[in-house]
Amino acid sequence: MSEQTPVAEQSNAEQTYDAAAVQEKWRPVWDRLDSFRAGSAPEGAEKRYALTMFPYPSGDLHMGHAEVMALHDVIARYWWQRGYDVLNPIGWDSFGLPAENAAIRNDEHPSTYTYANIETQAESFRRYAVSFDWSRRLHTSDPEYYTWTQWLFLRFRERGLAYRKNSPVNWCPNDQTVLANEQVVQGMCERCGAEVTKRELNQWYFKVTDYAQRLLDDMDALADTWPDRVLAMQRNWIGRSEGAHVDFDIALSSGETRTVTVFTTRPDTLYGATFMVVAADAKLAADIVAPEQADALASYLEGVRKATDIDRLATDRPKSGVDLGVTATNPVTGEQMPVWASDYVLADYGTGAIMAVPAHDQRDLDFAKAFGLPVRRVVDTGEDNPEETYVATTGDGTYVSSGPLDGMSDKVAGIGRIIEQLEADGRGTGTVNFRLRDWLLSRQRFWGAPIPIIHCADCGEVAVPDDQLPVRLPDNLKGADLKPKGTSPLAAAEDWVNVDCPQCGGPAKRDSDTMDTFVDSSWYFLRYVSPEYTQGPFDEEAVREWMPVAQYVGGVEHAILHLLYSRFFTKVLHDMGMIDFVEPFTALLNQGQVINQGKAMSKSLGNGVNLGEMIDRFGVDAVRLTMVFAGPPEDDIDWADMSPGGAVKFLQRAWRLSGDVTSSPGAVESGDLALRRVTHKTLHEVEQLIEAHRFNVVVARTMELVNATRKAIDSGCGPADPAVREAAEAVAILLSLVAPYTAEEMWERLGHEPTVARAGWPVVDPALLVEDSVTAVVQVQGKVRARLEVAPDISEADLEALAMADPGVVRAIDAKPVRKVIVRAPKLVNVVV
Ligand code: ANZ
Ligand code: ZN
């Protein structure tokens, strides 16, 4: 990164332009033209919605923004050139913790920090020349936006999809707030790094689990247009398991019997269940524990509360637990099985209790070994007996000691058979279990959309009437008022929290939780189609016109939650009859990361790269071009390996073409055939490359076209040939996707009015795409036996047939059996005999 911006030289061949001056020149012109307003394409143009994940307003834009915006803009700008009516909006995901923490530090209201940053970022986006429709700008922290977030919450609640329950939640003792599972990273708070503990709280949830199966099924339609890895992550997160619920009777110390249900994916191993394990932190454990074991359970629990789910499920962790002092009856063998509590069983998965089959589940076996519990093999896999080896066998085999299953060896049949029997006896049922949990959406923080509920001693939970929305955040709190005090800072804001009950008029209190910011971002893409709409969250007619989103571009860090929640919201809105599609994002592209010297940029490593500095040094276009040219969009970009100085040089070369053209503007129908062919082939190929998201190759092809044009000017047909104009104009249009300032400057020098961005894609002449022929070489045993003149697009099969029929090849094969024919159409056939 030692390049400097080339100093302008005055000799004609080395003529250059000043990137900063060109930026300043075109920005006001573009502002006036307002060329990217959705709906501005000619009547009848097909509509396409290009969406990039909206930013969080933390400081100024950084290299990551610059990358995603450059890539995303290639698509949006290409669509405009192709004549589509494009919706490419921008807004801010402007609620959230960082603004609140900054406000506490600086004794401000979070809005001060938030809106100042938004202005900074907006200015940078404009300078970066992303083709946004600025008239659609929205901020999720505006009351005009969050009134509808609240409205949606109330509609969800009416449908039974928003509810409150008491449950153990992740608690950050430092931020004094509840964390969603995904905010806990290796047992630490994602934001501050403090060790996360558990705490019981009454929380709001969205019932995503009602949609688990549909979230899974509808992914089939995305198979070709979403990255496989994102679909896999979503599938895994939803985590569908087929199995059974099996009921066990437990004889309590009190003499009563309590039925406990377990979830198992292997009901066929029920004859091998030799003990039961209950999640130590489940209420069930405390309910059934024998009095003499209650103290042991309580002290064990102390340690459990500190462990994370990931630790708890780790197979290599020494097993720990407490005997609960009661026994359960195995419903098929009638045996009494001891009941234990342990942390390797999770309270909120399945039923929070398992039947342990130590012979065929390693964690159960480790537990059995640690506490001397019985092990019984019920599937003989042909491997050594786990009763002796303490290595659980999990594969297929023949059932043994398993009553009616004995002798069977088909697992699926075995599972079916046991479920049948359990159902007949009323001891269980086949079931499907999901790993997906309901979405914990309430936060005990200030800077979010208040939950529009009022709690009344007489009426209970009362919804804020629609005509009283939004429930506005108080604007008189700042600094220390916002410090978490175990509950929401809003709970302490007396004049805000105390209200009259909308139902009975008696004294009541507002719900003081705010919503997870993922709620805000689960529907913003719908708001963009009609951001000023006041009759509902969005104009249904406008949504029908524009949606679903044709192309969504953003980071893979949102592969699970944001996308899952947006898909959930979309399905609910569909069920409410407000929209007629079930998936919000037809296609998804995840860009890689911008790293530096092999590592993620970070303050502590001191390897951060400042975007503003890069732009000052190399210009917007060179930075954008570098981002796009770096490699396939999905790959990481190591900025240390990039050459923005090289991009500057290339852009100058391209720009110089526009000054060399001497013919006047007008349709080109003749001229140097070789150059015309290159131009048309380039345009044609680029069309396909963009569809395939191979934007880096688009840049490479543009560079080749620049070289070919330069050659034609200097040592070919000369600058007056119409083919040179055609080529230079094609370069300007290609560059308008990546380097808009240079492209506009070229366009002007070529004698056109702005803006090149809406010039329209040149019509490709198919007659200029056919190459006459290419030479294919045919080798037999490594020796060239024939050269064939074939069409460049010949199929592998046709080429092979031609080769095998060639007399020279036939002679060389000499009737020997052909072992292998390797065909690389259109250039090579290799025959091995
Ligand atoms: C008996 C059994 C025998 C099991 C066997 C497995 C193998 P997935 O596939 O992830 O759904 N399990 C059930 N609830 C659990 C909980 N709350 N905490 C920890 N483990 C739990 O896993 C389901 C299997 O995980 C269930 O099937 C149960 O163990 C365990 F040879 O039951 B199995
Ligand atoms: Zn009331």
Coordinates of N, CA, C and O in Angstrom, one line a residue, residues 341 595 677-678 696 756-757 762:
A341 N -30.1 -36.1 38.0 CA -30.1 -34.8 37.4 C -28.7 -34.5 37.0 O -27.7 -34.8 37.7
I595 N -10.3 -8.0 4.9 CA -9.3 -8.2 6.0 C -8.0 -7.5 5.7 O -7.9 -6.9 4.6
R677 N -16.0 -6.8 -33.0 CA -16.2 -8.2 -32.4 C -15.8 -8.2 -30.9 O -16.6 -8.8 -30.1
V678 N -14.7 -7.7 -30.6 CA -14.3 -7.7 -29.2 C -15.3 -6.9 -28.4 O -15.7 -7.4 -27.3
N696 N -15.8 -9.7 -10.7 CA -14.4 -9.5 -10.9 C -14.0 -9.8 -12.3 O -13.2 -9.1 -12.9
V756 N -24.5 8.8 -17.8 CA -24.1 7.5 -18.4 C -24.8 6.4 -17.7 O -25.1 5.3 -18.2
A757 N -25.2 6.6 -16.4 CA -25.8 5.5 -15.6 C -27.1 5.1 -16.2 O -27.6 4.0 -15.9
P762 N -25.9 -1.3 -24.4 CA -25.8 -1.4 -25.9 C -26.5 -2.7 -26.4 O -26.4 -3.7 -25.8

